[in-house]
Short mmCIF file of C-alpha atoms in Angstrom, two decimals:
data_model
loop_
_atom_site.label_atom_id
_atom_site.label_comp_id
_atom_site.label_asym_id
_atom_site.label_seq_id
_atom_site.Cartn_x
_atom_site.Cartn_y
_atom_site.Cartn_z
CA MET A 1 110.97 124.88 88.20
CA PHE A 2 107.77 126.43 87.49
CA ARG A 3 104.23 126.70 88.66
CA ASP A 4 102.81 122.91 88.42
CA VAL A 5 99.40 123.38 86.59
CA SER A 6 99.11 119.48 86.12
CA SER A 7 96.33 119.16 88.84
CA CYS A 8 95.28 122.88 89.22
CA ASN A 9 92.17 124.82 87.87
CA THR A 10 90.93 128.39 88.10
CA TYR A 11 91.14 128.19 92.02
CA ASN A 12 94.02 129.41 94.02
CA TYR A 13 94.52 126.55 96.42
CA GLY A 14 97.43 128.22 98.06
CA ASP A 15 95.34 131.01 99.32
CA ALA A 16 93.99 131.11 102.85
CA LEU A 17 90.70 132.89 101.93
CA TYR A 18 89.90 130.32 99.41
CA TRP A 19 89.95 127.61 102.06
CA ASP A 20 88.10 129.73 104.52
CA SER A 21 85.44 130.33 102.10
CA ARG A 22 85.17 126.76 101.17
CA TYR A 23 85.11 125.40 104.75
CA ILE A 24 82.30 127.97 105.61
CA GLN A 25 80.21 126.70 102.88
CA GLU A 26 80.81 123.05 103.77
CA ALA A 27 79.53 123.79 107.16
CA GLY A 28 81.01 120.87 109.28
CA GLY A 29 81.37 118.25 106.50
CA ALA A 30 84.26 116.04 105.84
CA PHE A 31 86.24 115.43 102.94
CA ASP A 32 89.51 113.35 102.15
CA TRP A 33 91.45 114.70 99.18
CA TYR A 34 92.89 112.04 96.95
CA GLN A 35 92.87 108.72 98.96
CA ARG A 36 91.09 107.55 102.11
CA TYR A 37 92.99 105.97 104.82
CA SER A 38 91.86 102.63 104.17
CA SER A 39 93.91 102.72 101.00
CA LEU A 40 96.81 104.38 102.42
CA ARG A 41 97.08 102.18 105.64
CA PRO A 42 99.51 99.66 104.27
CA PHE A 43 102.05 102.53 103.44
CA VAL A 44 101.38 104.15 106.67
CA ARG A 45 101.70 101.19 108.76
CA ASN A 46 104.87 100.09 107.05
CA TYR A 47 106.71 103.37 107.51
CA VAL A 48 104.96 105.06 110.57
CA PRO A 49 105.05 103.29 113.86
CA THR A 50 101.88 103.91 115.89
CA SER A 51 104.07 105.46 118.69
CA SER A 52 105.34 108.14 116.29
CA ARG A 53 104.61 111.74 116.75
CA VAL A 54 103.01 112.80 113.63
CA LEU A 55 102.58 116.13 111.98
CA MET A 56 99.57 116.12 109.49
CA VAL A 57 100.14 119.09 107.25
CA GLY A 58 97.00 120.79 105.66
CA CYS A 59 94.66 118.70 107.64
CA GLY A 60 91.62 120.57 106.42
CA ASN A 61 88.29 118.71 107.44
CA ALA A 62 89.58 115.17 106.36
CA LEU A 63 88.92 112.08 108.38
CA ILE A 64 92.53 110.64 107.97
CA SER A 65 93.74 111.47 111.26
CA GLU A 66 90.52 110.24 113.10
CA ASP A 67 90.91 107.05 111.28
CA MET A 68 94.72 106.69 112.27
CA VAL A 69 93.67 107.34 115.94
CA LYS A 70 91.16 104.38 115.53
CA ASP A 71 94.21 102.29 114.07
CA GLY A 72 96.05 102.94 117.23
CA TYR A 73 98.13 106.10 116.64
CA GLU A 74 98.62 108.02 119.72
CA ASP A 75 99.85 111.57 118.99
CA ILE A 76 98.96 113.54 115.81
CA MET A 77 99.21 117.28 115.60
CA ASN A 78 97.32 118.70 112.84
CA ILE A 79 97.82 121.95 111.26
CA ASP A 80 96.10 124.06 108.36
CA ILE A 81 96.24 127.64 107.19
CA SER A 82 92.63 128.03 107.49
CA SER A 83 91.26 129.05 110.85
CA VAL A 84 87.92 128.16 109.97
CA ALA A 85 88.95 124.58 109.55
CA ILE A 86 91.02 124.55 112.73
CA ASP A 87 88.35 125.83 114.72
CA MET A 88 85.82 123.37 113.23
CA MET A 89 88.08 120.51 113.87
CA ARG A 90 89.17 121.47 117.30
CA ARG A 91 85.49 121.53 118.41
CA LYS A 92 84.74 118.25 116.73
CA TYR A 93 87.61 116.43 118.49
CA GLU A 94 87.75 118.23 121.69
CA PHE A 95 87.55 115.13 123.44
CA VAL A 96 90.16 113.03 121.57
CA PRO A 97 93.36 113.79 123.29
CA GLN A 98 95.38 112.19 120.51
CA LEU A 99 94.39 114.85 118.06
CA LYS A 100 95.69 118.47 118.41
CA TYR A 101 95.05 121.24 116.13
CA MET A 102 96.81 124.45 115.41
CA GLN A 103 96.35 127.34 112.76
CA MET A 104 99.75 127.64 110.81
CA ASP A 105 101.48 128.08 107.48
CA VAL A 106 103.51 125.18 106.27
CA ARG A 107 106.05 127.66 104.87
CA ASP A 108 107.03 128.85 108.26
CA MET A 109 106.37 126.27 111.09
CA SER A 110 108.25 128.35 113.58
CA PHE A 111 105.64 130.95 113.78
CA PHE A 112 102.61 130.34 116.09
CA SER A 113 99.46 132.37 115.15
CA GLY A 114 97.98 132.05 118.81
CA ARG A 115 94.51 131.44 117.82
CA SER A 116 94.76 127.81 118.86
CA PHE A 117 96.90 128.24 121.78
CA ASP A 118 94.74 126.52 124.26
CA SER A 119 94.60 123.51 122.24
CA VAL A 120 98.35 122.54 122.96
CA ILE A 121 99.23 124.31 125.84
CA ASP A 122 97.71 124.20 129.42
CA LYS A 123 95.53 127.21 129.86
CA ASP A 124 96.95 127.89 133.39
CA MET A 125 100.50 128.18 132.10
CA GLN A 126 101.76 131.58 132.11
CA MET A 127 103.69 131.82 128.82
CA ASP A 128 104.23 134.71 126.25
CA VAL A 129 103.54 133.20 122.77
CA ARG A 130 106.24 135.43 121.39
CA ASP A 131 108.97 133.57 123.34
CA MET A 132 107.88 130.17 121.94
CA SER A 133 109.19 128.50 119.02
CA PHE A 134 106.46 126.22 117.04
CA PHE A 135 107.86 123.95 116.26
CA PRO A 136 111.44 123.41 117.17
CA ASP A 137 113.97 121.36 115.07
CA GLU A 138 113.48 117.62 114.93
CA SER A 139 110.06 117.87 116.77
CA PHE A 140 108.26 114.97 114.76
CA ASP A 141 108.93 111.20 113.63
CA SER A 142 106.69 111.56 110.58
CA VAL A 143 105.10 114.17 108.56
CA ILE A 144 101.97 113.26 106.40
CA ASP A 145 101.15 115.42 103.41
CA LYS A 146 98.03 114.56 101.36
CA GLY A 147 97.73 117.11 98.71
CA THR A 148 99.38 120.33 100.69
CA LEU A 149 102.38 120.53 98.43
CA ASP A 150 100.05 120.27 95.51
CA SER A 151 97.96 123.21 96.75
CA LEU A 152 101.17 125.20 97.05
CA MET A 153 102.31 124.29 93.61
CA CYS A 154 99.11 125.87 92.23
CA GLY A 155 100.16 129.33 93.47
CA THR A 156 101.76 131.98 91.46
CA ASP A 157 104.89 131.84 93.84
CA ALA A 158 104.96 127.99 93.62
CA PRO A 159 108.75 127.25 93.53
CA ILE A 160 109.47 129.59 96.34
CA SER A 161 106.41 128.25 98.42
CA ALA A 162 107.29 124.77 97.73
CA THR A 163 111.08 125.25 98.81
CA ARG A 164 110.05 126.95 102.03
CA MET A 165 107.67 124.21 102.82
CA LEU A 166 110.05 121.45 102.39
CA GLY A 167 112.69 123.15 104.18
CA GLU A 168 110.45 123.41 107.01
CA VAL A 169 109.44 119.69 106.78
CA SER A 170 113.09 118.63 106.65
CA ARG A 171 113.84 120.90 109.64
CA LEU A 172 111.09 119.54 111.81
CA LEU A 173 111.78 115.66 110.82
CA LYS A 174 114.04 113.62 113.44
CA PRO A 175 116.92 111.77 111.95
CA GLY A 176 115.47 108.67 110.42
CA GLY A 177 111.99 110.35 110.30
CA ILE A 178 109.63 110.10 107.30
CA TYR A 179 107.97 112.60 105.09
CA MET A 180 105.12 110.83 103.37
CA LEU A 181 103.93 113.04 100.28
CA ILE A 182 100.55 111.90 98.44
CA THR A 183 100.53 113.77 95.29
CA TYR A 184 99.34 113.87 91.68
CA GLY A 185 102.89 115.02 90.56
CA ASP A 186 104.86 112.58 88.94
CA PRO A 187 108.74 112.37 89.39
CA THR A 188 109.27 114.90 86.63
CA ALA A 189 107.35 117.50 88.62
CA ARG A 190 108.22 116.57 92.04
CA MET A 191 111.52 114.97 92.21
CA PRO A 192 113.48 118.42 91.51
CA HIS A 193 111.78 119.76 94.63
CA LEU A 194 112.31 116.71 96.78
CA ASN A 195 115.69 115.44 95.74
CA ARG A 196 117.71 118.36 97.06
CA PRO A 197 120.96 117.51 99.13
CA ALA A 198 119.92 119.87 101.76
CA TYR A 199 117.17 117.67 102.87
CA SER A 200 119.25 114.46 102.93
CA TRP A 201 116.29 112.31 101.94
CA ASN A 202 116.38 108.94 100.70
CA ILE A 203 113.30 108.61 98.49
CA VAL A 204 110.99 105.43 97.67
CA LEU A 205 108.16 105.96 95.16
CA TYR A 206 104.93 104.09 94.80
CA ASN A 207 102.00 104.51 92.66
CA LEU A 208 98.28 104.09 93.71
CA PRO A 209 95.21 104.16 91.39
CA ARG A 210 92.24 106.19 92.37
CA PRO A 211 89.95 104.66 94.65
CA ASP A 212 87.12 104.79 91.89
CA PHE A 213 89.53 103.56 89.08
CA LYS A 214 88.02 100.65 87.13
CA ARG A 215 90.48 98.68 84.89
CA PRO A 216 89.44 98.19 81.16
CA GLY A 217 87.59 95.09 80.88
CA GLY A 218 87.16 94.65 84.58
CA GLY A 219 90.40 92.69 85.25
CA SER A 220 92.47 92.60 88.22
CA SER A 221 95.94 94.12 88.35
CA THR A 222 98.99 91.84 88.15
CA LYS A 223 101.18 94.58 90.10
CA SER A 224 101.30 95.08 93.87
CA ASN A 225 100.66 98.67 94.95
CA MET A 226 103.26 97.90 97.56
CA GLU A 227 106.06 97.24 95.05
CA PRO A 228 108.33 100.43 94.82
CA ILE A 229 108.62 102.01 91.43
CA PRO A 230 112.27 102.64 90.32
CA ILE A 231 113.36 106.25 89.44
CA THR A 232 115.87 106.97 86.88
CA GLU A 233 119.01 109.00 87.64
CA LYS A 234 117.23 112.14 85.90
CA GLY A 235 114.50 111.73 88.35
CA THR A 236 111.87 110.22 85.95
CA LEU A 237 109.66 107.15 85.58
CA PRO A 238 111.40 104.27 83.65
CA ALA A 239 110.73 104.40 79.96
CA ASP A 240 108.90 101.03 80.07
CA PHE A 241 106.80 101.89 82.99
CA VAL A 242 103.05 102.24 82.21
CA LEU A 243 100.44 103.78 84.54
CA GLU A 244 97.31 101.65 84.82
CA ASP A 245 95.53 104.71 85.98
CA PRO A 246 96.56 107.72 83.98
CA ASP A 247 95.30 110.12 86.85
CA SER A 248 96.60 107.87 89.66
CA HIS A 249 98.58 109.26 92.83
CA PHE A 250 101.94 108.91 93.74
CA ILE A 251 103.28 108.31 97.16
CA TYR A 252 106.97 109.56 97.92
CA VAL A 253 108.23 108.09 101.13
CA CYS A 254 111.20 110.32 102.03
CA LYS A 255 113.40 109.13 104.77
CA LYS A 256 115.84 111.56 106.48
CA ASP A 257 119.31 110.27 106.79
CA GLY A 258 119.82 109.41 110.36
#
């Protein structure tokens, strides 16, 4: 398993300095990678109850968490490696109690940076951050990842970073919990990382065209996006499966054995 360059360019998407610089340049804007919540909603609502405690990894300045709250979700913890993004989003959603923000590296979510401590802990509580474990095992019902694993796969230490991140995701999920990965990576590139016995995940795969995709001739699709795609024993797409959109996104729904 090597560095996945299928959706990479000259930027190092695994570098915190890149993201800090980008969010400073965007100066308070908002951007949703890959898909907006309106497109993902059928999948999210099907697998993630609104009462779930949700972890949004690599939240950036996206609107998906805000949209989920508007849709009835009650508890979403958002983390990102960029302190610029976290500080910006904390200010933006200061009065939205359903949304919490912490600066954290997805490759080690037992480590707490301390910069966003007052966003999750009452300021009057006298606690030593070094004595706290963020996050303990089985802390979340669901983890949503929209492009974060892809970012790590663009780094020079991609296989190690991916293993560390997915190990942490598995650790944090409760039995029966859901890891929902939205990615450019097809099964050939992603299943070797996801389908490891240590994670105990049952995986269902979906495919979703880009929001701006237009079919040749303007016709409508005969396929339902909610129909799972079978995966071969080798972890590949069936030989007769044809992608309507060559640059479409894959949704891996990984359920932890309960």
